[in-house]
Coordinates of C-alpha atoms in Angstrom, one line a residue:
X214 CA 63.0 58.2 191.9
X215 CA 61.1 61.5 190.8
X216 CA 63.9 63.1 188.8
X217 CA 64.2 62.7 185.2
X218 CA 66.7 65.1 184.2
X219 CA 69.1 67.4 186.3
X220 CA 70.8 70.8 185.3
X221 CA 72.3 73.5 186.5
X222 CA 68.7 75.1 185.6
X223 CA 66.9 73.0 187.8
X224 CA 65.0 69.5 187.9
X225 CA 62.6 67.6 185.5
X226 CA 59.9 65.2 187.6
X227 CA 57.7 62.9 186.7
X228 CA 55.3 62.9 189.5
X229 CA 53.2 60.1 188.6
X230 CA 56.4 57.8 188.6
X231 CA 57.2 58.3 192.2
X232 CA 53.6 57.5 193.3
X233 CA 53.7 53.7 193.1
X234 CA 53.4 51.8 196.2
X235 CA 53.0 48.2 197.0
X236 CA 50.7 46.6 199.9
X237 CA 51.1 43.5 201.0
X238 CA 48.5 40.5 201.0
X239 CA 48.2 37.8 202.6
X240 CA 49.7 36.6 206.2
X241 CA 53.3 36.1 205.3
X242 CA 53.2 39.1 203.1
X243 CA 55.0 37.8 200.4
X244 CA 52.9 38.5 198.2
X245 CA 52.0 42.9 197.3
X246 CA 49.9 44.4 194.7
X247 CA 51.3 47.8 192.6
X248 CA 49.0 50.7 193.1
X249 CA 49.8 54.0 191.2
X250 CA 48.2 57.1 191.4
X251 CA 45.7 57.3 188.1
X252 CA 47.3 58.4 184.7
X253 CA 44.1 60.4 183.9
X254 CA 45.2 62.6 186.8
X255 CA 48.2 63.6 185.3
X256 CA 46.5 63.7 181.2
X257 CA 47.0 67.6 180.9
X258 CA 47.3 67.9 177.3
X259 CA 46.5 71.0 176.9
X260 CA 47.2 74.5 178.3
X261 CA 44.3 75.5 181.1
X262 CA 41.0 77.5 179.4
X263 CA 37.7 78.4 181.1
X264 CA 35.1 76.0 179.5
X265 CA 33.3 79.1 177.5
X266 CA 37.0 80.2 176.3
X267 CA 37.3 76.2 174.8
X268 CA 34.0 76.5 173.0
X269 CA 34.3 80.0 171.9
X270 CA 37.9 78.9 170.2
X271 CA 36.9 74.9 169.5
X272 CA 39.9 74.2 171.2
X273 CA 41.9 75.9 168.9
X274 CA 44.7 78.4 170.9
X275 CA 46.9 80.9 169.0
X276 CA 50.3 80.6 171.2
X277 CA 53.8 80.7 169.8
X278 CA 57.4 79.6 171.4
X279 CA 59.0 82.4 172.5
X280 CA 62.7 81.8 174.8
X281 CA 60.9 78.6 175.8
X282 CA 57.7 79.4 177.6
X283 CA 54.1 80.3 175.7
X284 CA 52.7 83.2 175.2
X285 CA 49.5 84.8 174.6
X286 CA 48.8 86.9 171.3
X287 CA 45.2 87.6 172.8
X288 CA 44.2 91.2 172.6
X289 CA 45.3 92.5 175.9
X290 CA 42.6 94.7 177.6
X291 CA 43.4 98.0 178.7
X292 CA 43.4 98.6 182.4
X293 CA 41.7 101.6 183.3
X294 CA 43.8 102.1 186.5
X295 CA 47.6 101.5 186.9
X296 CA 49.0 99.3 188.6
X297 CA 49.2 99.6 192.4
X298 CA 52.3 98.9 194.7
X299 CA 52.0 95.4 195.2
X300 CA 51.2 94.4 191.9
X301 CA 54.3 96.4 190.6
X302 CA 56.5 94.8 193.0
X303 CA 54.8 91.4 192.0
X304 CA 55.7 92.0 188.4
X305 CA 59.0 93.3 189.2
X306 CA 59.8 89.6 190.6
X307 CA 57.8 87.7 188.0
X308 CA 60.6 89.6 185.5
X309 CA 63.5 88.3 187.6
X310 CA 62.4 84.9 187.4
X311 CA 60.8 84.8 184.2
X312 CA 64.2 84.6 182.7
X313 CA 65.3 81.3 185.0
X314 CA 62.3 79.5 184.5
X315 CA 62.1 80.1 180.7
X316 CA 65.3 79.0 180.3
X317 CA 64.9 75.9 182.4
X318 CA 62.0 75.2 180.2
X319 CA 63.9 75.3 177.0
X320 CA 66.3 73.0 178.5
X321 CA 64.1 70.0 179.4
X322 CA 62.1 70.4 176.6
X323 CA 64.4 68.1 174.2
X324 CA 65.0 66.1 177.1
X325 CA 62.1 65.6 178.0
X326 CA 60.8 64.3 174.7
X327 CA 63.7 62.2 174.3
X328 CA 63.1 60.3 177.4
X329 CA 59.4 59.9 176.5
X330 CA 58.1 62.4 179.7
X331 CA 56.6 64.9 177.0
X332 CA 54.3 63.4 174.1
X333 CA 54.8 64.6 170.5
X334 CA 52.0 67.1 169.4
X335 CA 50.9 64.9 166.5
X336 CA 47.2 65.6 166.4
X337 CA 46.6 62.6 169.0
X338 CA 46.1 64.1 172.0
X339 CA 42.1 64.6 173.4
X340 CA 40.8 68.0 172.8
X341 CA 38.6 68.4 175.1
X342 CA 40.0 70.6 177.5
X343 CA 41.5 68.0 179.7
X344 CA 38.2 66.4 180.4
X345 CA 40.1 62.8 181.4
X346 CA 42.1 64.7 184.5
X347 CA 39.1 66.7 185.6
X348 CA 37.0 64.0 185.8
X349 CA 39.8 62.1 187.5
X350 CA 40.2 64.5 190.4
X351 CA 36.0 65.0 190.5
X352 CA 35.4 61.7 192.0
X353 CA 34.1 60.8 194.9
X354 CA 37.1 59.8 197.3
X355 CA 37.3 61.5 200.7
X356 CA 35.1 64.3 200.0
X357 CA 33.8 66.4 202.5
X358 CA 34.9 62.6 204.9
X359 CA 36.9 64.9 207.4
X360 CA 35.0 68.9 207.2
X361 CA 33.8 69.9 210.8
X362 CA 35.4 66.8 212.4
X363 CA 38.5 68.7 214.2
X364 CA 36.1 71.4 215.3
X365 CA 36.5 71.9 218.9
X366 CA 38.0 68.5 219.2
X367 CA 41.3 70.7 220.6
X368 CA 40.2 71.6 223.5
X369 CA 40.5 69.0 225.7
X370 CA 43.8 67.5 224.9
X371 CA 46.5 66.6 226.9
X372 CA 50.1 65.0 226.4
X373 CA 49.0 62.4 227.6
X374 CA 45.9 62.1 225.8
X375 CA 47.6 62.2 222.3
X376 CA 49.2 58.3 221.8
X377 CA 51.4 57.1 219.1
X378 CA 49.3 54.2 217.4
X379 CA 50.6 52.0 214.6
X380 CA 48.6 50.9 211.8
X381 CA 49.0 47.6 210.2
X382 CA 47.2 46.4 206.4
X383 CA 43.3 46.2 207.0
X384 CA 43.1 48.0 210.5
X385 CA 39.3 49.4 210.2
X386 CA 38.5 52.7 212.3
X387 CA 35.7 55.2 212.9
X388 CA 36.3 58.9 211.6
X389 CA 36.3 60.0 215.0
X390 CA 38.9 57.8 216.3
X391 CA 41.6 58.5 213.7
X392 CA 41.7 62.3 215.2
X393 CA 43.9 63.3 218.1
X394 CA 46.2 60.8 217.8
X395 CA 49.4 60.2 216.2
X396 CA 49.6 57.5 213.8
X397 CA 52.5 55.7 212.6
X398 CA 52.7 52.4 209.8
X399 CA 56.3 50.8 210.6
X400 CA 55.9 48.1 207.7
X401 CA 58.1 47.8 204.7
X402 CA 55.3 48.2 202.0
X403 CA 51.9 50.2 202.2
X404 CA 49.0 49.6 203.7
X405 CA 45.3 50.3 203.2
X406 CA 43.2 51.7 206.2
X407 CA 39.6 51.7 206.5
X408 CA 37.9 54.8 207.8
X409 CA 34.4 54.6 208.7
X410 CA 34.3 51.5 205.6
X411 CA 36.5 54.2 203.2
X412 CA 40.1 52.7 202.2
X413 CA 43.2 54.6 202.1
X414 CA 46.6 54.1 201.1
X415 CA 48.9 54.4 204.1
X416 CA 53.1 54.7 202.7
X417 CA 55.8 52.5 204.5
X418 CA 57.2 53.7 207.2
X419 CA 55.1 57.1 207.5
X420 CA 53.7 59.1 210.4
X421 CA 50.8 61.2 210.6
X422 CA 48.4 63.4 212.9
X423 CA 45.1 64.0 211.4
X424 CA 44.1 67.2 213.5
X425 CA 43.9 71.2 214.5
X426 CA 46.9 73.4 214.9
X427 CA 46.5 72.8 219.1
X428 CA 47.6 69.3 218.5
X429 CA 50.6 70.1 216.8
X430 CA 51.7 72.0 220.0
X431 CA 50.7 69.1 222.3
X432 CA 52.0 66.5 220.0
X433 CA 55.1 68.0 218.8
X434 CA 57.5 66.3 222.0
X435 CA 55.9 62.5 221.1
X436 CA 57.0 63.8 217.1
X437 CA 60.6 65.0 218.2
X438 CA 62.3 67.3 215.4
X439 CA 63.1 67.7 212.3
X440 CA 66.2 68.1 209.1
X441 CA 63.4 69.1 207.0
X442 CA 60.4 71.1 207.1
X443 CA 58.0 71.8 204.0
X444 CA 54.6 73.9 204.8
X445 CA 52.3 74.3 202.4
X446 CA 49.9 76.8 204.2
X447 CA 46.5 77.3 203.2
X448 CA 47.1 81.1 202.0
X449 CA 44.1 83.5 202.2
X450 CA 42.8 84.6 198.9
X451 CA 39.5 86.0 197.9
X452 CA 38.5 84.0 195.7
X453 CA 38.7 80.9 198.1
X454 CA 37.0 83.4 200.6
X455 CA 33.9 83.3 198.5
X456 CA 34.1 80.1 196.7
X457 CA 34.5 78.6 200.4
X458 CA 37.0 76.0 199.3
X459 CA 39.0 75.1 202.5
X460 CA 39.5 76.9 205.3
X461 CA 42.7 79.5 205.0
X462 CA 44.6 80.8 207.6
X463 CA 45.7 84.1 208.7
X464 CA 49.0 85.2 209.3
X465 CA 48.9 85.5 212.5
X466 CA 47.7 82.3 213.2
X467 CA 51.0 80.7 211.1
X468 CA 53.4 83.1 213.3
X469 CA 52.0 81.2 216.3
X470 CA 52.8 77.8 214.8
X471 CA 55.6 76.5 217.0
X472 CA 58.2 75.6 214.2
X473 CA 61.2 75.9 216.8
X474 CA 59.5 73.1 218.4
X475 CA 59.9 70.9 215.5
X476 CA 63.3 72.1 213.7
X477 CA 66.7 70.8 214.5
X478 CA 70.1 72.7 214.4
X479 CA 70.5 73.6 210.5
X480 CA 66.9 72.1 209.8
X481 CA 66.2 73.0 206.0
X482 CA 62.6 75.3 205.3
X483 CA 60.9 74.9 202.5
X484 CA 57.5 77.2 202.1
X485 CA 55.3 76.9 199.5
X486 CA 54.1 80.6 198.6
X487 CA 51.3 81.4 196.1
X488 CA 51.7 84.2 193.2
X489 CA 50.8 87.3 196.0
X490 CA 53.9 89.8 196.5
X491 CA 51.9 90.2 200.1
X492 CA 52.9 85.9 200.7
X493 CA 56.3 86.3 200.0
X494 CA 56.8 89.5 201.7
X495 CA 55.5 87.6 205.2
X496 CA 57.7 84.8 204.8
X497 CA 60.9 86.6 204.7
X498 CA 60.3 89.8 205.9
X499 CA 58.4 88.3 209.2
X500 CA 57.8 84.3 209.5
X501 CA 61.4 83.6 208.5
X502 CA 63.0 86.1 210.8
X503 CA 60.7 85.3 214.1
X504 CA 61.5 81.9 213.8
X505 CA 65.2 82.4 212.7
X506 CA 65.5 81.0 209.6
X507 CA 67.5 82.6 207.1
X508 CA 66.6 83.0 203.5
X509 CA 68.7 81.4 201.4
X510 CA 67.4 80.6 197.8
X511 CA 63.5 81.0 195.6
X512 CA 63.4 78.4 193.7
X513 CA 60.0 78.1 191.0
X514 CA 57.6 74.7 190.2
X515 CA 56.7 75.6 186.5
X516 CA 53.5 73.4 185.4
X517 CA 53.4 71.8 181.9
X518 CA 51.3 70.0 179.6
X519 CA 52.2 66.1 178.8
X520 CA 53.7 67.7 175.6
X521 CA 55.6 70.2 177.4
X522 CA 54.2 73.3 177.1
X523 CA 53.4 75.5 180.0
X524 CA 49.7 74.8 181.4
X525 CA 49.2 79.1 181.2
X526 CA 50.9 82.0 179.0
X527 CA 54.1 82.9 181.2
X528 CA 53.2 86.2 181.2
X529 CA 49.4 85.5 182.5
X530 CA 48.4 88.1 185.7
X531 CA 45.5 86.8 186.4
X532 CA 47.0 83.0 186.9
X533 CA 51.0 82.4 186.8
X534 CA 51.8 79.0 185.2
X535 CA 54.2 78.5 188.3
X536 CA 54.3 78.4 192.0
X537 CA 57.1 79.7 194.2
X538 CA 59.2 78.0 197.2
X539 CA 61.1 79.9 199.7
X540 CA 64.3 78.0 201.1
X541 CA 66.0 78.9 204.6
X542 CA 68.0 77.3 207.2
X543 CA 67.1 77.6 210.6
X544 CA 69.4 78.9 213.6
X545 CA 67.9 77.8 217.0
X546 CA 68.5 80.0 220.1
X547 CA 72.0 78.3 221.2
X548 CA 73.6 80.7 218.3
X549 CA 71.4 83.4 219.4
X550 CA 72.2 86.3 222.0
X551 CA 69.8 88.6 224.1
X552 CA 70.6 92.2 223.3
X553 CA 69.1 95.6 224.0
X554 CA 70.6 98.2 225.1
X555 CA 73.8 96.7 226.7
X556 CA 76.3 95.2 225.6
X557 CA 76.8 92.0 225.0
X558 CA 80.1 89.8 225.5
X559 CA 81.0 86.5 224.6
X560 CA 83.6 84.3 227.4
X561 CA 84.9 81.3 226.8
X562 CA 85.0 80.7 230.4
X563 CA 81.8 82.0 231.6
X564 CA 79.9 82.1 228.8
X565 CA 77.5 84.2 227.5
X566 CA 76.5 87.5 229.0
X567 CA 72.5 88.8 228.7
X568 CA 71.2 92.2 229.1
X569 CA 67.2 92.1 229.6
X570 CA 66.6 95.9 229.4
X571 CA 63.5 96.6 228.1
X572 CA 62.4 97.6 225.2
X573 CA 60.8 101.1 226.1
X574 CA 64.5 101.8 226.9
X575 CA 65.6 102.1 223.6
X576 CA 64.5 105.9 223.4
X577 CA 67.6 106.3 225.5
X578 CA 69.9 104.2 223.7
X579 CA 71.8 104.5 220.5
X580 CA 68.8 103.3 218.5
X581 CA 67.5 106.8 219.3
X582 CA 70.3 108.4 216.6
X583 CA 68.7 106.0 214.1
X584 CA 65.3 106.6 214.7
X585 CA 66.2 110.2 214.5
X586 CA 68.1 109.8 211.1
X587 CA 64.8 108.2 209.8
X588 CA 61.9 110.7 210.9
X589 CA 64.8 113.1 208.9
X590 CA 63.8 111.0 205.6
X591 CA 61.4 112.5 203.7
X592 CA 60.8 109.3 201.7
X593 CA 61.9 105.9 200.9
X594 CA 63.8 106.9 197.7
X595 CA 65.5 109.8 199.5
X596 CA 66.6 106.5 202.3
X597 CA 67.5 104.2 200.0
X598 CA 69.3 106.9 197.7
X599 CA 72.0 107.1 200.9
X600 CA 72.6 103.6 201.1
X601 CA 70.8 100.7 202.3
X602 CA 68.2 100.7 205.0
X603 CA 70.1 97.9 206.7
X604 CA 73.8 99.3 206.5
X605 CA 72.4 103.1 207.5
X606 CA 70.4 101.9 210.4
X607 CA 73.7 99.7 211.4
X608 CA 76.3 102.9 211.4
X609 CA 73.9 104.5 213.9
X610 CA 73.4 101.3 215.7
X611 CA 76.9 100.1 216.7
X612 CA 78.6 100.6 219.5
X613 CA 82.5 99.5 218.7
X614 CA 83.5 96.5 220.8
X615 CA 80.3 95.6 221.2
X616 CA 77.5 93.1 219.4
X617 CA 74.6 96.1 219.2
X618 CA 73.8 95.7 216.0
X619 CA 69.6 95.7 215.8
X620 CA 67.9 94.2 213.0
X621 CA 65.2 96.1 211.5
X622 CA 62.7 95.5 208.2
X623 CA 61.5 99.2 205.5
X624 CA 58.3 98.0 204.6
X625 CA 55.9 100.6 202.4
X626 CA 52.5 101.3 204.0
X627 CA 50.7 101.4 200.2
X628 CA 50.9 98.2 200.3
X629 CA 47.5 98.2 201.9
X630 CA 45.9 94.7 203.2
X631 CA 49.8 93.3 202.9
X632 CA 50.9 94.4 206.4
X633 CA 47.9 93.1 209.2
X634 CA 50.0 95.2 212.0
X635 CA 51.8 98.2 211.7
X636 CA 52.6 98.5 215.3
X637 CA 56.5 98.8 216.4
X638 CA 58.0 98.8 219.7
X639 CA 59.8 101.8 218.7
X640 CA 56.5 103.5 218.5
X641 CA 57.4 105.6 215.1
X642 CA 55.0 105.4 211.9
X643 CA 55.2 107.2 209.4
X644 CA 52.8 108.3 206.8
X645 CA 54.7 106.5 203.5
X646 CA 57.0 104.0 205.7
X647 CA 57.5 102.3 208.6
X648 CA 60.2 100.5 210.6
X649 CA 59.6 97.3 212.0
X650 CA 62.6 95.9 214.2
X651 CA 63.1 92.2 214.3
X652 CA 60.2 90.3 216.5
X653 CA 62.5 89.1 219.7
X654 CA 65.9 90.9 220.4
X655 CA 68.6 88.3 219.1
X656 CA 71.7 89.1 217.4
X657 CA 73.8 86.0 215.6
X658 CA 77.0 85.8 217.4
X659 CA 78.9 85.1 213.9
X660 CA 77.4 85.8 210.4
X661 CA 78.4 82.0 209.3
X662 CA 74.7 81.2 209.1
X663 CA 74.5 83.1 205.5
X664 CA 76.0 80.3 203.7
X665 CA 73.8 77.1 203.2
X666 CA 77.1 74.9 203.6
X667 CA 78.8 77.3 206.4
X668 CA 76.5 77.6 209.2
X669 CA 76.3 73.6 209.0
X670 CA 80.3 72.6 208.9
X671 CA 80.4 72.6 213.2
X672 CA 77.0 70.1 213.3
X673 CA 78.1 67.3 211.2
X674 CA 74.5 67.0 210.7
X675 CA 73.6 68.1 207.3
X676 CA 75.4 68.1 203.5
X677 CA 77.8 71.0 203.1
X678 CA 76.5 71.8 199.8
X679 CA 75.7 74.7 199.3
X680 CA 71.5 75.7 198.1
X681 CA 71.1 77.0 194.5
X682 CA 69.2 80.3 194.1
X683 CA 67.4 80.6 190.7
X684 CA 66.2 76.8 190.3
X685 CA 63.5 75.7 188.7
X686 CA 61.5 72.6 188.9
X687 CA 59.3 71.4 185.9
X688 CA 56.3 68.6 186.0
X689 CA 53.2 68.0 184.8
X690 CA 51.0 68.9 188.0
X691 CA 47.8 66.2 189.3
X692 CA 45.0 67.8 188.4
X693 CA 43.9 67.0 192.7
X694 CA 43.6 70.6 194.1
X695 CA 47.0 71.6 195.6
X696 CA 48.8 68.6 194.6
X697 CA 52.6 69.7 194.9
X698 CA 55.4 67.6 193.3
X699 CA 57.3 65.5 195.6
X700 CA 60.4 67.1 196.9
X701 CA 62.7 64.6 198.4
X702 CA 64.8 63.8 195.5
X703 CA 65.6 67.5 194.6
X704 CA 66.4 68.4 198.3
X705 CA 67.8 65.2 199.3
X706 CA 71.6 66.9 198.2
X707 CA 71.3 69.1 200.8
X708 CA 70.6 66.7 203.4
X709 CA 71.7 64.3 206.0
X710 CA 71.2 60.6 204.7
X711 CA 69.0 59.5 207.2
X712 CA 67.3 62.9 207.7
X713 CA 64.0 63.1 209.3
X714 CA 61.3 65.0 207.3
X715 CA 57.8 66.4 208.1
X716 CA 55.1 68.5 206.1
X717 CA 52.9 70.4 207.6
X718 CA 49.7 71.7 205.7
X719 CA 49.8 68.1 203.9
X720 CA 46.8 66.5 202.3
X721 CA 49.1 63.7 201.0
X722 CA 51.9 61.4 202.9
X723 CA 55.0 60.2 202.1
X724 CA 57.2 57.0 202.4
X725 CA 59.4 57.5 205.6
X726 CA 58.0 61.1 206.3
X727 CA 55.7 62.7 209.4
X728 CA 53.0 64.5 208.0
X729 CA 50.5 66.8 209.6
X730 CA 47.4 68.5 208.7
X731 CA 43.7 68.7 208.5
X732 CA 43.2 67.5 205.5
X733 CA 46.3 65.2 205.5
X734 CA 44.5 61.5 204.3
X735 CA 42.3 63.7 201.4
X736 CA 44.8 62.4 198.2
X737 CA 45.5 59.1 200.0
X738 CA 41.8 57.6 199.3
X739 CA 41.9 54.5 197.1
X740 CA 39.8 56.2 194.2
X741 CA 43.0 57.9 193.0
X742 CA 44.8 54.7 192.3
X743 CA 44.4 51.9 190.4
X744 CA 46.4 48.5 190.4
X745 CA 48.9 48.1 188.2
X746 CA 51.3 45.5 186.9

């Protein structure tokens, strides 16, 4: 159990509780040995600093406690050019949720100290700029163990080429076999794997595949679906461009993952999104839609210090001291309808209706009076000023009796390297705006899906509780690069009991979860534990 405190605010973890596993010895198997993930991993004791900021201070940081959350008295340097429109918009949400997470931080603060989660500033703590955690994560482990293995390996696989294999304590494989498979360890406690002589910690009742984004599309019939879905996508950023950290992937490449594949009825997203207003935007303005999944909550993992206090100044642009997830619940294609131009009935007796017009027809059809009504716009503020882009484009888009309601998205073309296509089937740009209509032509025959709860009281599947908006979770992080918290006992409330869960993106597993990635044995590796008692 992960959770240390819950609120209406959100959740306290203590990640490095949750990582103990046991692996059984011996024959019988009676007897296991504890393994935890290190405690130096998780000694952040102080806020994050470049090494040349720690010696030019000697460790020493002027910060002060303001509505919970640290913040910088530095001099401030003046920007010689404003702001441009995504980094407006990105500060316009970093002030809506500033408030949330600062007050979720004032409210496990005491709480955390009391339980013994936060240490007491009393001059004890290393100062040495977290040297004990960085060291941690800088040891050897995997390393560079699975770089320019899946290359190409992709190609040639079939169905029928990608098994399901079980793993049992001690198996020993080469790196080349553990690829293009899917791997499964149905024992009770952990096991450690050997790959090419390198041991890693395998969880209980896990499943894995080790490979390129082709095998997910070949292997995801032997995987089935799934309740719950977290991604974690390797965003692109420039910095990782030139550093050359990992390999990141485009959004068009994430589009073509095929989610629908591997989500059931109701099946609960959860995408991790980094502190770019371009991220966020693509999630639910086009990843969430194309795969319909509607957005239902933002919820915030604020990183803190073992004595509590946020591991960056709130208010920092350069580096937020939290990371954003982006909640949704996905409706597959039995709740959705085929529309274009006609209409579209629903019959008890017969069933559905599709129309399969084109979509060059639409000049011709009552979308015309919309798209007219737009080029008339002079500019987003003069559209907006006469009511919502949605409910304008709606009143022109209805025909009465009939489900002809098109769904479209007012995206701003300032926003530069944030939109990779501008193209629309309706064929109109303009110079300050654009409209893009919804990816496939679908229409919800009911709007029950808004709710969390609703849109899930037919299936029986799921827990009719409704998602929080606002939340905010609050851990000290592992200093491993991208480690996220673990999840399951926050979103467990808003799942079936026995749901089935997968990651995707992973470089960790989880007890009792299927877990997919490139990268997805690189924080299993036996150097980042140690035996414990």
């Amino acid at each position: 159990m992960s959770v240390i405190v819950e609120t209406e605010t959100g959740w306290l973890l203590d990640h490095h509780a949750y990582s103990v596993c046991r692996v059984s010895e011996g024959s019988t198997g009676n007897l296991c040995t504890r393994y935890q993930m290190r405690r130096s991993l998780f000694d952040i004791v102080s806020p994050f600093v470049m090494d040349s900021q720690f010696r030019k201070t000697g460790g020493h940081f002027q910060s002060e406690m303001g509505e919970g959350c640290v913040t910088n008295k530095k001099r401030k340097r003046k920007r010689k050019e404003p702001l441009n429109i995504g980094e407006l918009r990105a500060e316009e949400f970093h002030q809506q949720v500033k408030s949330h997470i600062c007050q979720a931080h004032t409210s496990f603060l005491e709480a955390g100290t009391q339980s013994g989660y936060f240490l007491l500033p009393d001059g004890t703590q290393p100062n040495d700029n977290n040297m004990a955690s960085r060291s941690a994560a800088a040891m050897q482990g995997a390393r560079d163990m699975f770089a320019g293995l899946l290359v190409g390996t992709g190609a040639d696989c079939t169905e029928s080429w990608l098994p399901l294999r079980d793993i049992y304590n001690g198996l020993a494989l080469r790196s080349a076999d553990i690829v293009n498979g899917v791997w499964q360890h149905k024992g009770k406690h952990s096991a450690i794997l050997y790959i090419d002589d390198q041991p890693f910690i395998i969880p209980h009742e896990c499943t894995f595949i080790l490979g390129e984004m082709s095998q997910l599309t070949i292997g995801a019939p032997v995987l089935g679906t799934f309740d719950l879905l977290v991604l974690d996508p390797p965003w692109e950023s420039k910095s990782v461009k030139r550093l050359k950290k990992y390999n990141m992937l485009g959004n068009t490449e994430l589009l073509a993952v095929p989610l629908e594949q591997l989500m059931s009825p109701g099946c609960l997203v959860v995408v991790w999104v980094t502190n770019r207003q371009k991220h966020r935007d693509f999630v639910t303005r086009q990843l969430f839609p194309r795969k319909h999944i509607t957005h239902l909550a933002t919820w915030c993992w604020l990183k803190v210090t073992r004595t509590g206090k946020p591991v960056r100044a709130i208010d920092d642009r350069q580096k937020r001291p939290y990371e954003v997830l982006l909640l949704g619940r996905y409706a597959d294609s039995r709740e959705l309808v085929w529309h274009d131009r006609e209409p579209v009935r629903h019959d008890s007796d017969k069933g559905l209706e599709t129309a399969t017009n084109s979509a060059d027809d639409l000049r011709d059809s009552p979308y015309k009076e919309a798209i007219k009504m737009k080029a008339n716009l002079t500019s987003e503020t003069d559209f907006l000023r006469n009511g919502s882009h949605e409910t304008q484009i709606k009143k022109h888009c209805t025909m009465e009796g009939c489900s002809m309601q098109r769904n479209f998205t007012i995206m701003d073309s300032g926003l530069g390297d944030e939109l990779e296509e501008k193209q629309t089937d309706l064929g109109f740009v303009t110079d300050k705006q654009y409209v893009e209509p919804a990816p496939e032509r679908f229409t919800r025959v009911s709007d029950e899906h808004i709710s969390g709860s609703k849109c899930l009281k037919d299936t029986g599947l799921h827990a009719t509780v409704d998602i929080p908006d606002n939340r905010v979770i609050v851990s000290v992080p592992c200093s491993l690069h991208s480690k996220k918290p673990p999840l399951y006992d926050v979103l467990k409330l808003y799942l079936a009991k026995d749901a089935r869960c997968c990651e995707m993106f992973a470089r960790n597993l989880q007890p009792g979860w299927t877990s997919w990635g490139n990268e997805v044995l690189i924080h299993q590796h036996l150097d980042y534990y140690e035996s414990v008692t």
